[in-house]
Coordinates of C-alpha atoms in Angstrom, one line a residue:
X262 CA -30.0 19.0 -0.6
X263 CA -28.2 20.5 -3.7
X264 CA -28.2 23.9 -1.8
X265 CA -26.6 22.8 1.5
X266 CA -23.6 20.7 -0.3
X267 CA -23.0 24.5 -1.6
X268 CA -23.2 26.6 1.1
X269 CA -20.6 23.8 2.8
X270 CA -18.5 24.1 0.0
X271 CA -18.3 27.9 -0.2
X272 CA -17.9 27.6 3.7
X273 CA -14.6 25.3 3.6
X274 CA -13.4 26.9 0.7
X275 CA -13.2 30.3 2.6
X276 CA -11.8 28.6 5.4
X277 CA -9.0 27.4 3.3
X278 CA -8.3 30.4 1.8
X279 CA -8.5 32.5 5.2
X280 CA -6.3 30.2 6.1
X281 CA -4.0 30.2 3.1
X282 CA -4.1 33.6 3.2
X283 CA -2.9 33.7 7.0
X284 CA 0.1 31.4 6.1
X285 CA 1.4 32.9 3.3
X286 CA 4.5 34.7 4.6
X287 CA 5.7 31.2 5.6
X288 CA 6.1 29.9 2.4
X289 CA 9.5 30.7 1.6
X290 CA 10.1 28.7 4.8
X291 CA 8.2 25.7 3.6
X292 CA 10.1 25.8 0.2
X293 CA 13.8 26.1 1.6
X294 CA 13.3 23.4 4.5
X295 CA 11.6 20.9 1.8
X296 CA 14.6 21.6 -0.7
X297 CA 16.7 20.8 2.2
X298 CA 14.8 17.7 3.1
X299 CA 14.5 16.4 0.0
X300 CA 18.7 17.0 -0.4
X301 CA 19.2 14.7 2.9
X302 CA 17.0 12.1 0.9
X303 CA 18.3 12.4 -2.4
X304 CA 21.9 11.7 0.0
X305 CA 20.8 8.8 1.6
X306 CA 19.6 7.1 -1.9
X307 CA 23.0 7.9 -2.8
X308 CA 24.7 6.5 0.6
X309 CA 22.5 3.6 0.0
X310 CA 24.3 3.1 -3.6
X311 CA 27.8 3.5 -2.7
X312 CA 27.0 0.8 0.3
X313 CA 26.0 -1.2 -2.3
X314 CA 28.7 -1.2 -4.4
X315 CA 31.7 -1.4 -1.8
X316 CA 29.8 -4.2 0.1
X317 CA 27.2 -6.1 -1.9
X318 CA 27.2 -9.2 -0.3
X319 CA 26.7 -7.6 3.4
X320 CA 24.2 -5.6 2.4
X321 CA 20.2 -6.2 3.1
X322 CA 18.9 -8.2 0.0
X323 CA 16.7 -6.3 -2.4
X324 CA 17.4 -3.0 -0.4
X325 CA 20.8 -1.4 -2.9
X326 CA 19.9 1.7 -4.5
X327 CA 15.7 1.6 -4.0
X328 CA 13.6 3.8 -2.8
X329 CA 11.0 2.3 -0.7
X330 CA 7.4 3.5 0.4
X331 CA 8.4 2.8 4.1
X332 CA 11.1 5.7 3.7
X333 CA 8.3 7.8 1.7
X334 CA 6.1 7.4 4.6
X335 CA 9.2 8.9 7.1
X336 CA 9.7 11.8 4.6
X337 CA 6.3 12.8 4.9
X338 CA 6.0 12.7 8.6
X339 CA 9.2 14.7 8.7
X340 CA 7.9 17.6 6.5
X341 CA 4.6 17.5 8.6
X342 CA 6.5 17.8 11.3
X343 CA 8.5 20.6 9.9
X344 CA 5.2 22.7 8.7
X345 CA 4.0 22.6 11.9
X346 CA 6.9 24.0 13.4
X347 CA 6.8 26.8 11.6
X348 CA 3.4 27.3 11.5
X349 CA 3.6 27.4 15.4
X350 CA 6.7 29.6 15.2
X351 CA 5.2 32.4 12.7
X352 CA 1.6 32.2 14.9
X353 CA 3.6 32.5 17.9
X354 CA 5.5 36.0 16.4
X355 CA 2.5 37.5 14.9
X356 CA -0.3 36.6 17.8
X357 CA 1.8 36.1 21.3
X358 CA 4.9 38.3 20.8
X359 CA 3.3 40.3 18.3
X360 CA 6.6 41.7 15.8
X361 CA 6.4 41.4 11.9
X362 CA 10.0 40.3 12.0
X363 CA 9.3 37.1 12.2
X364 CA 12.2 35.9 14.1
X365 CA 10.6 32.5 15.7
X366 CA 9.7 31.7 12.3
X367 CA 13.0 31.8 11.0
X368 CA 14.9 30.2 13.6
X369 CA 12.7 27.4 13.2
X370 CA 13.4 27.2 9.8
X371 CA 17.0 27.5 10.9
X372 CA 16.9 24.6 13.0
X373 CA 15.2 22.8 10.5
X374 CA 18.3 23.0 8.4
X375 CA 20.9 22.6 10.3
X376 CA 19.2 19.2 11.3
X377 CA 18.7 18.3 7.7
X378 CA 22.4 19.9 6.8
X379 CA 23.9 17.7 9.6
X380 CA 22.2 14.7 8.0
X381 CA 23.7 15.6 4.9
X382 CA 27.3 14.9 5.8
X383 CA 26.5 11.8 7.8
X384 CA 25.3 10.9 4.3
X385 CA 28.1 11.9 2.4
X386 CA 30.9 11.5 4.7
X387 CA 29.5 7.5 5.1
X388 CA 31.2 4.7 3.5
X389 CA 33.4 7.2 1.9
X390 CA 37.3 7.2 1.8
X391 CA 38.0 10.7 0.8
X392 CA 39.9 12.6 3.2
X393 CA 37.0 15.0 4.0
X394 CA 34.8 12.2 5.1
X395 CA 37.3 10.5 7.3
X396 CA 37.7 13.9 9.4
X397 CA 34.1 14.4 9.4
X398 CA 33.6 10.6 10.8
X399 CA 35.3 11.7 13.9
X400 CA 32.1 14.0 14.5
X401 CA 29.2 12.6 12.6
X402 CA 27.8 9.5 12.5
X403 CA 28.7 6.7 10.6
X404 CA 24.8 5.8 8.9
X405 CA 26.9 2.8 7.2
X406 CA 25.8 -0.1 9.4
X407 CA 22.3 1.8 10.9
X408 CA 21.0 2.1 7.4
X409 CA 21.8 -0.6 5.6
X410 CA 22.4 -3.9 8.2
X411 CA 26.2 -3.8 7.8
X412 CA 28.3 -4.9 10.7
X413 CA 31.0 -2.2 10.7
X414 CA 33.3 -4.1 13.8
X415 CA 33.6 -6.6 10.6
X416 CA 35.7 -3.6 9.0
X417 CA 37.8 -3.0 11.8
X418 CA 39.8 -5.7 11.5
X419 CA 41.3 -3.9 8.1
X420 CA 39.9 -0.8 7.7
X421 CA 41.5 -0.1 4.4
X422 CA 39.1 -2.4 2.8
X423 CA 36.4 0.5 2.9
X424 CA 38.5 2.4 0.7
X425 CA 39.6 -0.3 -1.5
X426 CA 35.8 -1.3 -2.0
X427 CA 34.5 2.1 -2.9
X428 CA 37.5 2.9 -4.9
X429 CA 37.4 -0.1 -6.9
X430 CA 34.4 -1.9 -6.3
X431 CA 35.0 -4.8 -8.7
X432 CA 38.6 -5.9 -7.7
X433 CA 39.1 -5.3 -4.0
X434 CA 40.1 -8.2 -2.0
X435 CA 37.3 -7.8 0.4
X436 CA 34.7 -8.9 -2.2
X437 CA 37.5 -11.9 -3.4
X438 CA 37.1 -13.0 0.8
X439 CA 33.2 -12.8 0.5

């Protein structure tokens, strides 16, 4: 009984390293697109602060600032879904189209960013007055209300209250009217 729980070890662990083996010129793939992943979260943690602090009584209770296992779950699916792809991609160059250049692999990976890059400014240009952010609202999307259960048509009514709140938080008259 020993013996077999051996031989199906050595088995699997040949697999896996066939396998790993296989895979390895995607790694530098895997590493830039997590790096770029984990960016667009560590921007949304932040969006998710500077909500909090320009609107703290609009905002979800017990949500400011957290990081939750619910958005831990999402990241996770989205780097699976992002191995794959490139997994896919580098198979389909080396087995179907049969070049060492690896150019589905890399414009995978290149998609992969921009998505993530693009998610990056929604994060930073939201709830932000800074010049920058106001031109990039004109493209992007506004993550404000989808995020965080803010009303934005409520800040339409006097939009210089965004500003005020993020600029100072404390005294604005929009936290004085809530």
């Amino acid at each position: 009984m020993q013996e077999n729980y051996s031989i199906i070890g050595r088995w699997l662990l040949s697999l896996a390293s066939g396998i790993v083996a296989m895979l390895q010129p995607t790694l530098p793939y895997f590493i830039i697109c997590t790096l770029f992943i984990f960016a667009d979260c560590f921007t949304a943690w932040r969006l998710d602060k500077r909500v909090a602090i320009a609107h703290p009584n609009k905002v979800r209770k017990g949500i400011g600032g957290k990081f939750k296992s619910s958005h831990f779950a999402k990241v996770l699916f989205t780097l699976i879904k992002c191995y794959v792809l490139i997994i896919l991609a580098f198979l389909v160059d080396v087995y179907i189209v049969r070049t060492s250049a690896e150019t589905l692999t890399r414009i995978a990976a290149g998609s992969i960013l921009g998505w993530q890059m693009w998610s990056i400014l929604e994060n930073e240009s939201s709830c932000n007055g800074s010049r920058w952010a106001k031109l990039a609202q004109k493209i992007l999307v506004d993550k404000t209300e989808r995020h965080f259960g803010i009303d934005l048509s409520d800040l339409e009514n006097n939009p210089s209250d965004l500003v005020n709140d993020i600029h100072n938080p404390l005294t604005s008259e929009s936290h004085e009217k809530d």
